Amino acid sequence: MSGIMFDYPLALLGLMVFIPIIIRDYYSPREKYKRTILPKHLRLRLGASRIFFRIFLACIIVAMAGPRWGMGQTANEYRRLLDVVIAIDVSRSMEIRDEHNGELSRLERGMAIVAEAVTAMPETRFAAAISRNRGIVAVPLTWDSGAILAFLEAAGSSLTGRGTNLESLVDAAAGAFQPSHHRRVILLVSDGEALSGSLRAAVERCRRDDIIVTAIAVGSDEGAPVIGQEEIISCRDPAAMQMAAGQTGGLYIDGNNEDAARALTSHLRSLGIESKTGGARKEPQARWFIFTLLAIITFAASKISLLGRQKQ
């Protein structure tokens, strides 16, 4: 661990947010009152939830700083002047397994399409943003395609939850880009349904900032019941996804087509120009994905710790 370094060390200043949080916990009259009136089992449950959530925040901040250590890796001799942020809708409707996708959920189908494109383009810099009620950057821009693939695998199996805000998701993805001369593309993976926010407004901001939105529409137009809420039928909204792509010069991809991944890869290759980096070199291994996976686990734990039967 003595050789640890960070790609974006200034991001670690975000850890200062814990100073007012800790002060509030110990000195706020409201918090003292809660500790007085709550039954012991509820205090323990609430305390565990807070601890897990703070570990989640710390892991996200460290991941965004881009930690590196350990054995080096060989950087690519050629890199593509293209930055791609994968914007992943992880709302409850993305858990649905439409008939035409066999055993795959909408989210798993979208992740499979994106993962194939990432595998085919190791010379491209990728990032990832997720959203349920609010969008966050889960993975900062990185050349490490292996780490991105590890995150996509985790996202396809453990991140879904209630709420959909595609405007917040696209805004978070747009905020992940760094100042550069690279072409900027957002890959929006969604069924197009939104419960809040305005996707059109976010797309208009992308168009103004010269950010391309390529939409990967998953799910079925006929719809299927939401898991756990069978009375609610969730249908894909291709019109919203086509609008997002059309307004920004991106590509609309029907996630149900067998050649969806090939079409996405061809599209991305057409946008990015290859540039020689000056030869291969050794550099420390990126480790941010470790903190991202820990963040996913602790965020889930913070919610689970609040569940359970009330003590009689």
Coordinates of C-alpha atoms in Angstrom, one line a residue:
M1 CA 0.0 0.0 0.0
S2 CA 3.1 2.3 0.3
G3 CA 3.0 2.8 -3.5
I4 CA -0.6 4.1 -3.6
M5 CA -1.3 7.0 -6.0
F6 CA -4.4 8.8 -7.2
D7 CA -5.3 10.0 -10.7
Y8 CA -7.4 12.8 -9.3
P9 CA -6.1 13.5 -5.7
L10 CA -8.2 16.7 -5.3
A11 CA -11.3 14.4 -5.2
L12 CA -10.2 13.2 -1.8
L13 CA -11.1 16.7 -0.4
G14 CA -14.6 15.3 -0.6
L15 CA -13.8 13.3 2.6
M16 CA -14.0 16.6 4.5
V17 CA -17.8 16.2 4.3
F18 CA -17.5 13.8 7.3
I19 CA -16.4 16.6 9.6
P20 CA -19.8 18.4 9.8
I21 CA -21.5 15.0 9.8
I22 CA -19.6 13.8 12.8
I23 CA -20.1 17.1 14.7
R24 CA -23.8 16.9 14.0
D25 CA -24.1 13.3 15.3
Y26 CA -22.5 14.1 18.6
Y27 CA -23.7 17.7 19.3
S28 CA -27.0 18.1 17.5
P29 CA -29.9 18.4 20.1
R30 CA -32.1 16.6 17.6
E31 CA -29.8 13.6 17.4
K32 CA -29.5 13.5 21.2
Y33 CA -33.3 13.6 21.4
K34 CA -33.6 10.7 19.0
R35 CA -31.2 8.6 21.0
T36 CA -33.3 9.3 24.1
I37 CA -36.8 8.4 22.7
L38 CA -36.0 5.5 20.3
P39 CA -36.2 1.9 21.5
K40 CA -32.8 0.2 21.7
H41 CA -33.4 -2.1 18.7
L42 CA -34.4 0.9 16.5
R43 CA -31.3 2.8 17.6
L44 CA -29.1 -0.1 16.7
R45 CA -30.8 -0.5 13.3
L46 CA -30.5 3.2 12.6
G47 CA -26.9 3.4 13.7
A48 CA -25.9 0.4 11.5
S49 CA -27.6 2.1 8.5
R50 CA -25.7 5.3 9.1
I51 CA -22.4 3.6 9.4
F52 CA -22.9 1.6 6.2
F53 CA -24.1 4.7 4.3
R54 CA -21.0 6.7 5.4
I55 CA -18.7 3.9 4.3
F56 CA -20.6 4.0 1.0
L57 CA -19.9 7.8 0.7
A58 CA -16.2 7.3 1.6
C59 CA -15.8 4.5 -1.0
I60 CA -17.4 6.6 -3.7
I61 CA -15.1 9.5 -3.0
V62 CA -12.0 7.4 -3.0
A63 CA -13.1 5.6 -6.2
M64 CA -13.6 9.0 -7.9
A65 CA -10.0 9.9 -6.9
G66 CA -8.7 7.0 -9.1
P67 CA -6.5 5.0 -6.7
R68 CA -3.7 2.9 -8.2
W69 CA -1.2 0.5 -6.6
G70 CA 0.4 -2.9 -7.1
M71 CA 1.7 -4.6 -10.2
G72 CA 1.9 -2.4 -13.3
Q73 CA 0.0 -2.9 -16.5
T74 CA 1.0 -2.1 -20.1
A75 CA -0.8 0.9 -21.5
N76 CA -2.0 0.7 -25.1
E77 CA 0.2 2.1 -27.8
Y78 CA -2.8 3.5 -29.5
R79 CA -5.7 5.3 -27.9
R80 CA -9.0 6.5 -29.3
L81 CA -9.8 10.2 -28.9
L82 CA -13.3 9.3 -27.6
D83 CA -14.7 9.5 -24.1
V84 CA -17.8 7.4 -23.4
V85 CA -20.0 7.5 -20.3
I86 CA -22.3 4.5 -19.9
A87 CA -25.5 5.9 -18.3
I88 CA -27.4 3.0 -16.7
D89 CA -31.0 3.1 -15.7
V90 CA -31.3 0.8 -12.7
S91 CA -34.9 1.3 -11.8
R92 CA -37.2 -1.5 -10.8
S93 CA -38.6 -1.9 -14.4
M94 CA -35.2 -2.9 -15.6
E95 CA -35.5 -6.1 -13.6
I96 CA -38.3 -7.3 -15.9
R97 CA -37.5 -10.4 -18.0
D98 CA -39.4 -9.9 -21.3
E99 CA -40.3 -13.0 -23.2
H100 CA -38.1 -12.3 -26.2
N101 CA -35.0 -11.9 -24.0
G102 CA -35.3 -15.4 -22.5
E103 CA -33.7 -15.5 -19.0
L104 CA -32.1 -12.1 -19.3
S105 CA -33.6 -9.0 -17.6
R106 CA -33.7 -5.7 -19.4
L107 CA -30.7 -4.5 -17.4
E108 CA -28.7 -7.7 -18.1
R109 CA -29.5 -7.4 -21.8
G110 CA -28.3 -3.8 -21.9
M111 CA -25.2 -4.6 -19.9
A112 CA -24.4 -7.5 -22.3
I113 CA -24.6 -5.2 -25.3
V114 CA -22.4 -2.5 -23.7
A115 CA -19.9 -5.1 -22.4
E116 CA -19.3 -6.5 -25.8
A117 CA -18.6 -3.0 -27.2
V118 CA -16.2 -2.2 -24.3
T119 CA -14.4 -5.5 -24.9
A120 CA -14.0 -4.6 -28.6
M121 CA -12.6 -1.1 -27.8
P122 CA -9.9 -1.3 -25.1
E123 CA -8.2 1.8 -26.5
T124 CA -11.3 3.9 -25.5
R125 CA -11.8 5.7 -22.2
F126 CA -15.0 4.8 -20.4
A127 CA -17.0 5.9 -17.3
A128 CA -20.3 4.8 -15.8
A129 CA -23.2 6.6 -14.2
I130 CA -26.3 5.1 -12.6
S131 CA -29.7 6.4 -11.5
R132 CA -32.8 5.4 -9.7
N133 CA -34.2 8.6 -8.2
R134 CA -30.9 10.5 -8.6
G135 CA -28.0 10.1 -10.9
I136 CA -24.4 9.6 -9.6
V137 CA -21.1 8.9 -11.3
A138 CA -20.2 5.4 -10.1
V139 CA -17.0 5.0 -12.2
P140 CA -14.8 8.0 -13.3
L141 CA -13.3 8.0 -16.7
T142 CA -10.6 5.4 -17.1
W143 CA -8.6 3.5 -19.7
D144 CA -8.9 0.3 -17.7
S145 CA -11.6 -1.6 -19.7
G146 CA -11.2 -4.6 -17.3
A147 CA -12.4 -2.6 -14.4
I148 CA -15.3 -1.2 -16.4
L149 CA -16.4 -4.7 -17.4
A150 CA -16.2 -5.8 -13.7
F151 CA -18.5 -2.9 -12.8
L152 CA -21.0 -3.8 -15.6
E153 CA -21.2 -7.3 -14.3
A154 CA -22.0 -6.1 -10.8
A155 CA -24.5 -3.5 -12.1
G156 CA -26.4 -6.2 -14.0
S157 CA -27.1 -8.2 -10.9
S158 CA -27.4 -6.1 -7.8
L159 CA -28.3 -2.5 -8.3
T160 CA -32.0 -2.2 -9.3
G161 CA -34.4 -0.2 -7.1
R162 CA -37.4 2.0 -7.2
G163 CA -37.7 5.3 -9.0
T164 CA -36.7 6.5 -12.5
N165 CA -35.2 9.9 -13.3
L166 CA -33.6 9.9 -16.7
E167 CA -32.9 13.6 -16.6
S168 CA -30.8 13.2 -13.5
L169 CA -29.1 10.2 -15.0
V170 CA -28.1 12.0 -18.2
D171 CA -27.0 15.1 -16.3
A172 CA -24.8 13.0 -14.0
A173 CA -23.3 11.3 -17.1
A174 CA -22.6 14.6 -18.7
G175 CA -20.8 15.8 -15.5
A176 CA -18.4 12.8 -15.7
F177 CA -16.5 14.2 -18.7
Q178 CA -13.2 16.0 -18.2
P179 CA -11.9 18.9 -20.2
S180 CA -10.2 17.5 -23.3
H181 CA -10.3 17.5 -27.1
H182 CA -11.9 14.0 -27.1
R183 CA -15.3 13.4 -28.7
R184 CA -17.9 12.9 -25.9
V185 CA -20.6 10.2 -26.0
I186 CA -23.2 9.1 -23.5
L187 CA -24.6 5.6 -23.9
L188 CA -28.1 5.7 -22.4
V189 CA -29.2 2.2 -21.4
S190 CA -32.9 2.2 -20.5
D191 CA -36.4 1.1 -21.3
G192 CA -37.2 4.8 -21.7
E193 CA -39.8 4.9 -18.9
A194 CA -39.4 7.8 -16.5
L195 CA -41.4 8.6 -13.3
S196 CA -39.8 12.1 -12.8
G197 CA -37.6 14.6 -14.4
S198 CA -37.5 15.7 -18.1
L199 CA -35.3 13.7 -20.4
R200 CA -35.9 16.2 -23.2
A201 CA -34.4 19.0 -21.0
A202 CA -31.3 17.0 -20.2
V203 CA -30.9 16.0 -23.9
E204 CA -31.1 19.7 -24.9
R205 CA -28.3 20.5 -22.5
C206 CA -26.2 17.7 -24.1
R207 CA -26.9 19.1 -27.6
R208 CA -25.9 22.6 -26.4
D209 CA -22.6 21.2 -25.0
D210 CA -21.9 19.1 -28.1
I211 CA -22.4 15.7 -26.2
I212 CA -23.7 12.9 -28.3
V213 CA -26.4 10.6 -26.7
T214 CA -26.6 7.1 -28.1
A215 CA -29.7 5.4 -26.8
I216 CA -29.9 1.6 -26.2
A217 CA -33.6 0.8 -25.8
V218 CA -34.3 -2.5 -23.9
G219 CA -37.6 -4.1 -23.0
S220 CA -40.7 -4.8 -25.0
D221 CA -43.3 -2.5 -26.5
E222 CA -46.0 -4.8 -25.3
G223 CA -44.8 -4.5 -21.8
A224 CA -44.6 -6.9 -18.8
P225 CA -45.5 -6.9 -15.1
V226 CA -43.1 -5.2 -12.7
I227 CA -41.6 -7.8 -10.3
G228 CA -43.4 -7.6 -7.0
Q229 CA -46.1 -5.3 -8.5
E230 CA -47.8 -7.5 -11.0
E231 CA -50.7 -5.0 -11.4
I232 CA -48.2 -2.5 -13.0
I233 CA -47.3 -3.1 -16.6
S234 CA -44.0 -1.6 -17.8
C235 CA -43.6 -0.9 -21.5
R236 CA -40.6 0.3 -23.4
D237 CA -40.8 3.9 -24.6
P238 CA -38.9 3.9 -27.9
A239 CA -40.1 7.4 -28.8
A240 CA -38.3 8.9 -25.8
M241 CA -35.1 7.0 -26.6
Q242 CA -35.3 7.9 -30.3
M243 CA -35.7 11.6 -29.3
A244 CA -32.6 11.5 -27.1
A245 CA -30.5 10.1 -30.0
G246 CA -32.0 12.2 -32.7
Q247 CA -31.6 15.5 -30.9
T248 CA -27.9 15.0 -30.3
G249 CA -26.7 13.2 -33.5
G250 CA -26.5 9.9 -31.8
L251 CA -27.7 6.4 -32.8
Y252 CA -30.9 4.7 -31.6
I253 CA -30.2 1.0 -31.0
D254 CA -33.0 -1.5 -30.5
G255 CA -31.7 -3.7 -27.7
N256 CA -33.8 -6.6 -29.0
N257 CA -31.9 -6.9 -32.2
E258 CA -29.2 -9.6 -32.3
D259 CA -26.7 -7.3 -34.0
A260 CA -27.2 -4.5 -31.3
A261 CA -23.7 -4.9 -29.9
R262 CA -22.1 -4.9 -33.3
A263 CA -24.0 -1.8 -34.3
L264 CA -22.9 0.0 -31.1
T265 CA -19.3 -1.0 -31.7
S266 CA -19.3 0.2 -35.3
H267 CA -21.0 3.5 -34.2
L268 CA -18.4 4.2 -31.5
R269 CA -15.5 3.4 -33.8
S270 CA -16.9 5.8 -36.4
L271 CA -16.8 8.6 -33.8
G272 CA -13.3 8.3 -32.4
I273 CA -10.0 8.9 -34.1
E274 CA -7.0 6.7 -33.1
S275 CA -4.0 8.5 -31.7
K276 CA -0.5 7.1 -31.1
T277 CA 0.6 7.6 -27.5
G278 CA 4.3 7.1 -28.0
G279 CA 4.7 3.5 -27.2
A280 CA 3.7 1.1 -24.5
R281 CA 4.6 1.7 -20.9
K282 CA 4.1 0.3 -17.4
E283 CA 1.8 2.0 -14.9
P284 CA 0.3 1.0 -11.6
Q285 CA -2.9 -1.0 -11.7
A286 CA -6.2 0.9 -11.3
R287 CA -8.0 -0.1 -8.2
W288 CA -11.0 2.2 -8.1
F289 CA -13.4 -0.6 -9.0
I290 CA -12.6 -2.2 -5.6
F291 CA -14.0 0.8 -3.9
T292 CA -17.0 1.0 -6.3
L293 CA -17.9 -2.6 -5.5
L294 CA -17.6 -1.9 -1.8
A295 CA -19.8 1.2 -2.3
I296 CA -22.5 -1.0 -3.9
I297 CA -22.4 -3.5 -1.1
T298 CA -22.5 -1.0 1.7
F299 CA -25.2 1.0 0.1
A300 CA -27.4 -2.1 -0.1
A301 CA -26.4 -2.9 3.6
S302 CA -27.5 0.6 4.7
K303 CA -31.0 -0.1 3.3
I304 CA -31.2 -3.7 4.4
S305 CA -30.3 -2.8 8.0
L306 CA -33.5 -0.7 8.3
L307 CA -35.7 -3.6 7.3
G308 CA -37.1 -6.2 9.6
R309 CA -40.0 -6.7 11.8
Q310 CA -40.8 -4.2 14.5
K311 CA -40.0 -5.5 18.0
Q312 CA -43.1 -6.4 19.9

